[in-house]
Short mmCIF file of C-alpha atoms and ligand atoms in Angstrom, two decimals:
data_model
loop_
_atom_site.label_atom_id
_atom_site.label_comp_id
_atom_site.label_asym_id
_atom_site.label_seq_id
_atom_site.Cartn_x
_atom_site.Cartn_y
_atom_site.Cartn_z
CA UNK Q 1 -69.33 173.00 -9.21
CA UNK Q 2 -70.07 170.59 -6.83
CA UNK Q 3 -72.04 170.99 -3.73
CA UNK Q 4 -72.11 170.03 -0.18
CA UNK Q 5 -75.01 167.74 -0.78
CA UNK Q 6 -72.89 166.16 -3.77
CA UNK Q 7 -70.00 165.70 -2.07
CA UNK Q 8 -72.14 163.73 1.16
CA UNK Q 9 -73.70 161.57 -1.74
CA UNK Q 10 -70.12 161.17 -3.17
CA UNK Q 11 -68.81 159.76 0.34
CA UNK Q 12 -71.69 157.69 0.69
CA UNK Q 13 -71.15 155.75 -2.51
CA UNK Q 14 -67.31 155.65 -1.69
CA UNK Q 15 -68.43 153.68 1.39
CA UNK Q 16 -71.44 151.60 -0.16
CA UNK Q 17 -68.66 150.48 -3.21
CA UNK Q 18 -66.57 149.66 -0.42
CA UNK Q 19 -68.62 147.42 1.07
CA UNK Q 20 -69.95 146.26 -2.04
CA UNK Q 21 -66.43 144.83 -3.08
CA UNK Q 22 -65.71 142.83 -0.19
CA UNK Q 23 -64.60 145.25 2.45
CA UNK Q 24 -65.98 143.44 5.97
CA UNK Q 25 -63.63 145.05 8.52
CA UNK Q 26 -65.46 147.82 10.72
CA UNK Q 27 -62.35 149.72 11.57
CA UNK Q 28 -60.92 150.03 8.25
CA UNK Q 29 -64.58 151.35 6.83
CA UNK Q 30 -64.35 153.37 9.52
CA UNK Q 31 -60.92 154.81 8.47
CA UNK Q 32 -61.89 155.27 5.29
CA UNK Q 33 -65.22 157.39 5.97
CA UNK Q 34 -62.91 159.65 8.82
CA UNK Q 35 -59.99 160.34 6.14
CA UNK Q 36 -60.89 163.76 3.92
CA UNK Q 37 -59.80 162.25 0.44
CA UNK Q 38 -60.27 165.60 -0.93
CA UNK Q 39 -56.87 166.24 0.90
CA UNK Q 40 -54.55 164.22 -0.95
CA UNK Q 41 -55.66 164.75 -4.63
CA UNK Q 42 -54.21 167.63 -6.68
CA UNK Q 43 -56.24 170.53 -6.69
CA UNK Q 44 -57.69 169.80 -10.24
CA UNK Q 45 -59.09 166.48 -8.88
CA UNK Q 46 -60.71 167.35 -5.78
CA UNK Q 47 -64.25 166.74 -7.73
CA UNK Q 48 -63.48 163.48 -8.33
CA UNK Q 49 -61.54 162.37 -4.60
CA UNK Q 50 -64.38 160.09 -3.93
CA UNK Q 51 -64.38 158.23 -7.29
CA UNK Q 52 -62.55 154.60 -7.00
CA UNK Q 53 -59.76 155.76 -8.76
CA UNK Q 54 -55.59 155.65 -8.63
CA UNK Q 55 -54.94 159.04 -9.45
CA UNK Q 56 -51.26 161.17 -10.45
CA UNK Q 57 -49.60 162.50 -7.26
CA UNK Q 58 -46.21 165.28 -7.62
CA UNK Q 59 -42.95 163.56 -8.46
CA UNK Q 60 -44.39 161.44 -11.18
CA UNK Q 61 -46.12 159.52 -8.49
CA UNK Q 62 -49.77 158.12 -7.83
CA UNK Q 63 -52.49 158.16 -4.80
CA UNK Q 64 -53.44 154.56 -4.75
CA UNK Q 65 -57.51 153.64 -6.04
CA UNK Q 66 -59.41 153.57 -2.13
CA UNK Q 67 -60.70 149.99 -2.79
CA UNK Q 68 -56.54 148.59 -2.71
CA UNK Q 69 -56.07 151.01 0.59
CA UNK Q 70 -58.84 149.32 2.14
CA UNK Q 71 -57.73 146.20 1.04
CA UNK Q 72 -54.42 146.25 1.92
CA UNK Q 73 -55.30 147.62 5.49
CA UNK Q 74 -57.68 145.21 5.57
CA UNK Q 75 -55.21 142.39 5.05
CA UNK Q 76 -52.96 144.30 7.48
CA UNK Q 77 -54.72 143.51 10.37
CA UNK Q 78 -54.05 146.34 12.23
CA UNK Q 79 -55.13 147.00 16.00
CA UNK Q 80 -55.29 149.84 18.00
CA UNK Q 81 -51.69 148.92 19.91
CA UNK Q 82 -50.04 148.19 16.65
CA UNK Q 83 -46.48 150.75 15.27
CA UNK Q 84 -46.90 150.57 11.88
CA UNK Q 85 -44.45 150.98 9.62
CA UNK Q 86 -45.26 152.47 5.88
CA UNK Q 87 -42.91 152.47 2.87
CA UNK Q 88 -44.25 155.09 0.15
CA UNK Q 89 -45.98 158.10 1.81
CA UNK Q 90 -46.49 159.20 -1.63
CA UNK Q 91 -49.65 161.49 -1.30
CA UNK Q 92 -50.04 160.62 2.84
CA UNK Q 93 -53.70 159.33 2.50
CA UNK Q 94 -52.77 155.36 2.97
CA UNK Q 95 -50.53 156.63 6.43
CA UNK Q 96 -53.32 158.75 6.92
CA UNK Q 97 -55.97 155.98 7.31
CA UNK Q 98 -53.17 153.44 8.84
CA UNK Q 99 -53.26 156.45 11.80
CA UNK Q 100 -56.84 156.04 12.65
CA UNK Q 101 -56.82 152.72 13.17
CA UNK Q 102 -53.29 151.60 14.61
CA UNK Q 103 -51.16 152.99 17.64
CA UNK Q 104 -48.49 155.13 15.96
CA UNK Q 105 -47.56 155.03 12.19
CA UNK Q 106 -43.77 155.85 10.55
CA UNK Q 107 -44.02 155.99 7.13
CA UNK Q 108 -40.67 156.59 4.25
CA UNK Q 109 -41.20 158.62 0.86
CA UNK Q 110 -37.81 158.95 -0.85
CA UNK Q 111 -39.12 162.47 -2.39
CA UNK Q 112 -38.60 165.44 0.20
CA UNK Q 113 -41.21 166.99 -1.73
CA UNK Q 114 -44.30 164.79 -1.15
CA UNK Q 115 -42.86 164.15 2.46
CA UNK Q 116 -43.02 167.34 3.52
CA UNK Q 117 -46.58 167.86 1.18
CA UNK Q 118 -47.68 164.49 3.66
CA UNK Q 119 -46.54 166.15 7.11
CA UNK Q 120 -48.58 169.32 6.41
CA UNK Q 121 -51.60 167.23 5.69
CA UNK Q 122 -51.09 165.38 8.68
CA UNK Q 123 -50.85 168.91 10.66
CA UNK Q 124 -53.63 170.38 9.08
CA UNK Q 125 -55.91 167.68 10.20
CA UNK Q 126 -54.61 166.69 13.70
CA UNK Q 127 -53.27 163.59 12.98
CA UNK Q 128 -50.50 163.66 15.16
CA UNK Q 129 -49.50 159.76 15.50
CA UNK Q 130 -47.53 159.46 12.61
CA UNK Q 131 -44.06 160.47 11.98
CA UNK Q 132 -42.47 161.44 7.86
CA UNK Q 133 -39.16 160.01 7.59
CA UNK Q 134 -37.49 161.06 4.18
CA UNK Q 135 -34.98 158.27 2.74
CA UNK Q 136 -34.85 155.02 1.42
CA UNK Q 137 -37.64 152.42 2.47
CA UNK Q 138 -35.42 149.69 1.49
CA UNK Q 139 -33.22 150.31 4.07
CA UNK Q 140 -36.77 150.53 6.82
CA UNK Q 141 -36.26 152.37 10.04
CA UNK Q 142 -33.82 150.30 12.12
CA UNK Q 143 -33.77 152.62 15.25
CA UNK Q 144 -37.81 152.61 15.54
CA UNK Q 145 -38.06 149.00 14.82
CA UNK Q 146 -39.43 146.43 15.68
CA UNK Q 147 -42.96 147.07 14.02
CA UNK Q 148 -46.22 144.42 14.46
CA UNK Q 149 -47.06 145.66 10.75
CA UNK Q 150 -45.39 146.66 7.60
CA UNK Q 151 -47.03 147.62 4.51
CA UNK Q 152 -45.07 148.40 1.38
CA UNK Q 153 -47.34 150.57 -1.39
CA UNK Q 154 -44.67 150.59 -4.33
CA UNK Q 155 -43.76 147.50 -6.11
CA UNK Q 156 -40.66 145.47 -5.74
CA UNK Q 157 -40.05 141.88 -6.96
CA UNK Q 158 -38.28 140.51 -3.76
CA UNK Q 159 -38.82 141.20 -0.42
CA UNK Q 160 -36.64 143.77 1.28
CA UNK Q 161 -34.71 141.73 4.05
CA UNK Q 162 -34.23 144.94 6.16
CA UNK Q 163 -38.00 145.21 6.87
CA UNK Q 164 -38.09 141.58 7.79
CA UNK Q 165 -35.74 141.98 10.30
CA UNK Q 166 -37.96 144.98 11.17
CA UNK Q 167 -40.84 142.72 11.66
CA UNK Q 168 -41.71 141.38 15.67
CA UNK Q 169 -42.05 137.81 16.00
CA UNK Q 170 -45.63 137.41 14.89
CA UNK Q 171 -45.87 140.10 12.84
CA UNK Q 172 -47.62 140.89 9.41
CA UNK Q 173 -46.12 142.67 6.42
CA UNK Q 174 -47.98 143.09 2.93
CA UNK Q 175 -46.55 144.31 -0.19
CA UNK Q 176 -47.29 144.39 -3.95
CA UNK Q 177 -45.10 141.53 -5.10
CA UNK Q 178 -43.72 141.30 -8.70
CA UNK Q 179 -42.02 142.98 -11.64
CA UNK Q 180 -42.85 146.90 -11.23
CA UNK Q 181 -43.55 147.34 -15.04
CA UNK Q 182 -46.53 143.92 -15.05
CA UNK Q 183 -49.08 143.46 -12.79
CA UNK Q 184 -48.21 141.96 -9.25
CA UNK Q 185 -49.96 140.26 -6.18
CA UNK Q 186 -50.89 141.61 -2.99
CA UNK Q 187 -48.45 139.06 -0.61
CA UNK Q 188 -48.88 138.65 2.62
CA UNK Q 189 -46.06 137.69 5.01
CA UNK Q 190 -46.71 136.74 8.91
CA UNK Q 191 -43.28 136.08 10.72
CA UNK Q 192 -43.66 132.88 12.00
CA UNK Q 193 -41.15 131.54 14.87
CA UNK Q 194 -38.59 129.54 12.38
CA UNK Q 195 -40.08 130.95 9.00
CA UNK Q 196 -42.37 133.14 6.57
CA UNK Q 197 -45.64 132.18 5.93
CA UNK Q 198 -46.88 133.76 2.63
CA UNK Q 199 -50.02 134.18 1.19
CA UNK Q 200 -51.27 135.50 -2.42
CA UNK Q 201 -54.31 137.92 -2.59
CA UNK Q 202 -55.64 140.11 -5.46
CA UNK Q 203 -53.35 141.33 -8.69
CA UNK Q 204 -52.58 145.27 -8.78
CA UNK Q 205 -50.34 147.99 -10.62
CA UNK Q 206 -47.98 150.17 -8.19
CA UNK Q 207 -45.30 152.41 -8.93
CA UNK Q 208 -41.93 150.83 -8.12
CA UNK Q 209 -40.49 151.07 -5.13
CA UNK Q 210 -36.73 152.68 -6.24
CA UNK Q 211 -33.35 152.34 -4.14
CA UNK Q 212 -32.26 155.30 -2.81
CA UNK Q 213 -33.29 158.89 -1.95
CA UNK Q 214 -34.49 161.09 -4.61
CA UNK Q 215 -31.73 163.07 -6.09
CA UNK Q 216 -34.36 165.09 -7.86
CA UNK Q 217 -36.89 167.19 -5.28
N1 SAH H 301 -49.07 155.27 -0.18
C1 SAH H 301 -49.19 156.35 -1.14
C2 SAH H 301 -49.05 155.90 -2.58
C3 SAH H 301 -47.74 155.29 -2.85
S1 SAH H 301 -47.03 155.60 -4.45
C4 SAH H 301 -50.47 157.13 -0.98
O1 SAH H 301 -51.31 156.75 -0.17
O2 SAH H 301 -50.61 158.17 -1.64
C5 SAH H 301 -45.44 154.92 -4.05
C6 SAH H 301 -44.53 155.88 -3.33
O3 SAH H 301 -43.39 155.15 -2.95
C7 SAH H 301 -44.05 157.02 -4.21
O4 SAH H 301 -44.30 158.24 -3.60
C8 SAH H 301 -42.55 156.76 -4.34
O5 SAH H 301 -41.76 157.94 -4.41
C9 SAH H 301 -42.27 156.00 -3.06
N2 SAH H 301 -41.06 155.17 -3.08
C10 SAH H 301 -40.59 154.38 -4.09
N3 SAH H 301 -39.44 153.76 -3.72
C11 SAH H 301 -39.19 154.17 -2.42
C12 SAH H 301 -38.15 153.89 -1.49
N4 SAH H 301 -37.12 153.08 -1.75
N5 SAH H 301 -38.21 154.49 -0.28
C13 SAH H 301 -39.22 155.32 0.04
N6 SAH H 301 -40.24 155.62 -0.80
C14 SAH H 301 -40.22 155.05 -2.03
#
């Protein structure tokens, strides 16, 4: 069993590793200390929601480790005016920390079943700035766009044109780029008047991003 005093040790450390590996960006630590972890995981791995860890989500899918969703939002740039748009609500904890830090977030899971999962998380703990869509990511969410920042967490080996037409002038998108079964990179894209400016970060594992809803639940 783990105690109250275990678990404030256990966020501690989450936020000293943090730190530790690079993370600089006082909003985004700040994020990540507000967001309950312990919310996302599956019951069985609530003990272990503030270990670094990727860990299995319904659907066959996975909550990303906390050091990549730092990273990533790091990279993001977000600011407090910014509509965010996330493909892959998976478990809801990356929109989740998005939310504290940006304007408004829309994020897309293709499985009903973690969307609606997400949406009662986000009820349960207030967050009322960000909005489930179920359906297919690829496609983005024309009639919200455009977004200042995009961030894709399932892996795809080009980059989906309909979320760079989603993208304002000037805005950022970041995505694990490369074949879904190897490792890829962490891209960055910033939409530049007359092109895409791209820029390689760290390698990583996601779970491919699929076309299409779920037929399954
Ligand atoms: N951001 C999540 C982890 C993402 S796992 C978290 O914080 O927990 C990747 C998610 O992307 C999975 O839930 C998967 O079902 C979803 N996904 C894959 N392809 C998709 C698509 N085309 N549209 C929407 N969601 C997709």
């Amino acid at each position: 069993m783990t105690t109250l005093a275990d678990q404030r040790i256990g966020r501690m450390e989450f936020l000293l590793n943090l730190r530790r590996r690079g993370i600089t960006n006082a909003a985004v630590l700040r994020a990540m200390d507000e967001v309950p972890r312990e919310h996302f995981v599956r019951a069985e791995d609530v003990d272990a929601a503030y270990s670094d860890q990727a860990m299995p989500i319904p659907c066959g899918q996975t909550i990303s480790q906390p050091y990549v969703v730092a990273y990533m939002t790091e990279r993001l740039a977000v600011e407090p005016t910014h509509r965010v748009l996330e493909i892959g609500t998976g478990s809801g904890y990356q929109a989740a920390v998005l939310s504290r830090i940006a304007r408004a977030v829309t994020t897309v899971e293709r499985y009903r079943t973690l969307a609606d999962a997400a949406k009662i998380r986000f009820e349960t703990l207030g967050y009322a700035n960000i909005t489930v869509v179920v359906g297919d990511g690829l496609e983005g969410v024309p009639e919200k766009a455009p977004f200042d920042r995009i961030l894709v967490t399932a892996a795809t080996e080009t980059v989906p044109a309909a979320l760079v037409d989603q993208l304002a002038q000037g805005g950022v998108m970041v995505l694990p780029l490369g074949a879904p079964d190897k490792v890829q990179s962490i891209v960055r894209l910033t939409r530049a008047p007359t092109e895409l400016v791209r820029e390689d970060f760290i390698p990583v594992r996601f779970v491919p991003l699929l076309p299409g809803r779920a037929q399954e639940l």
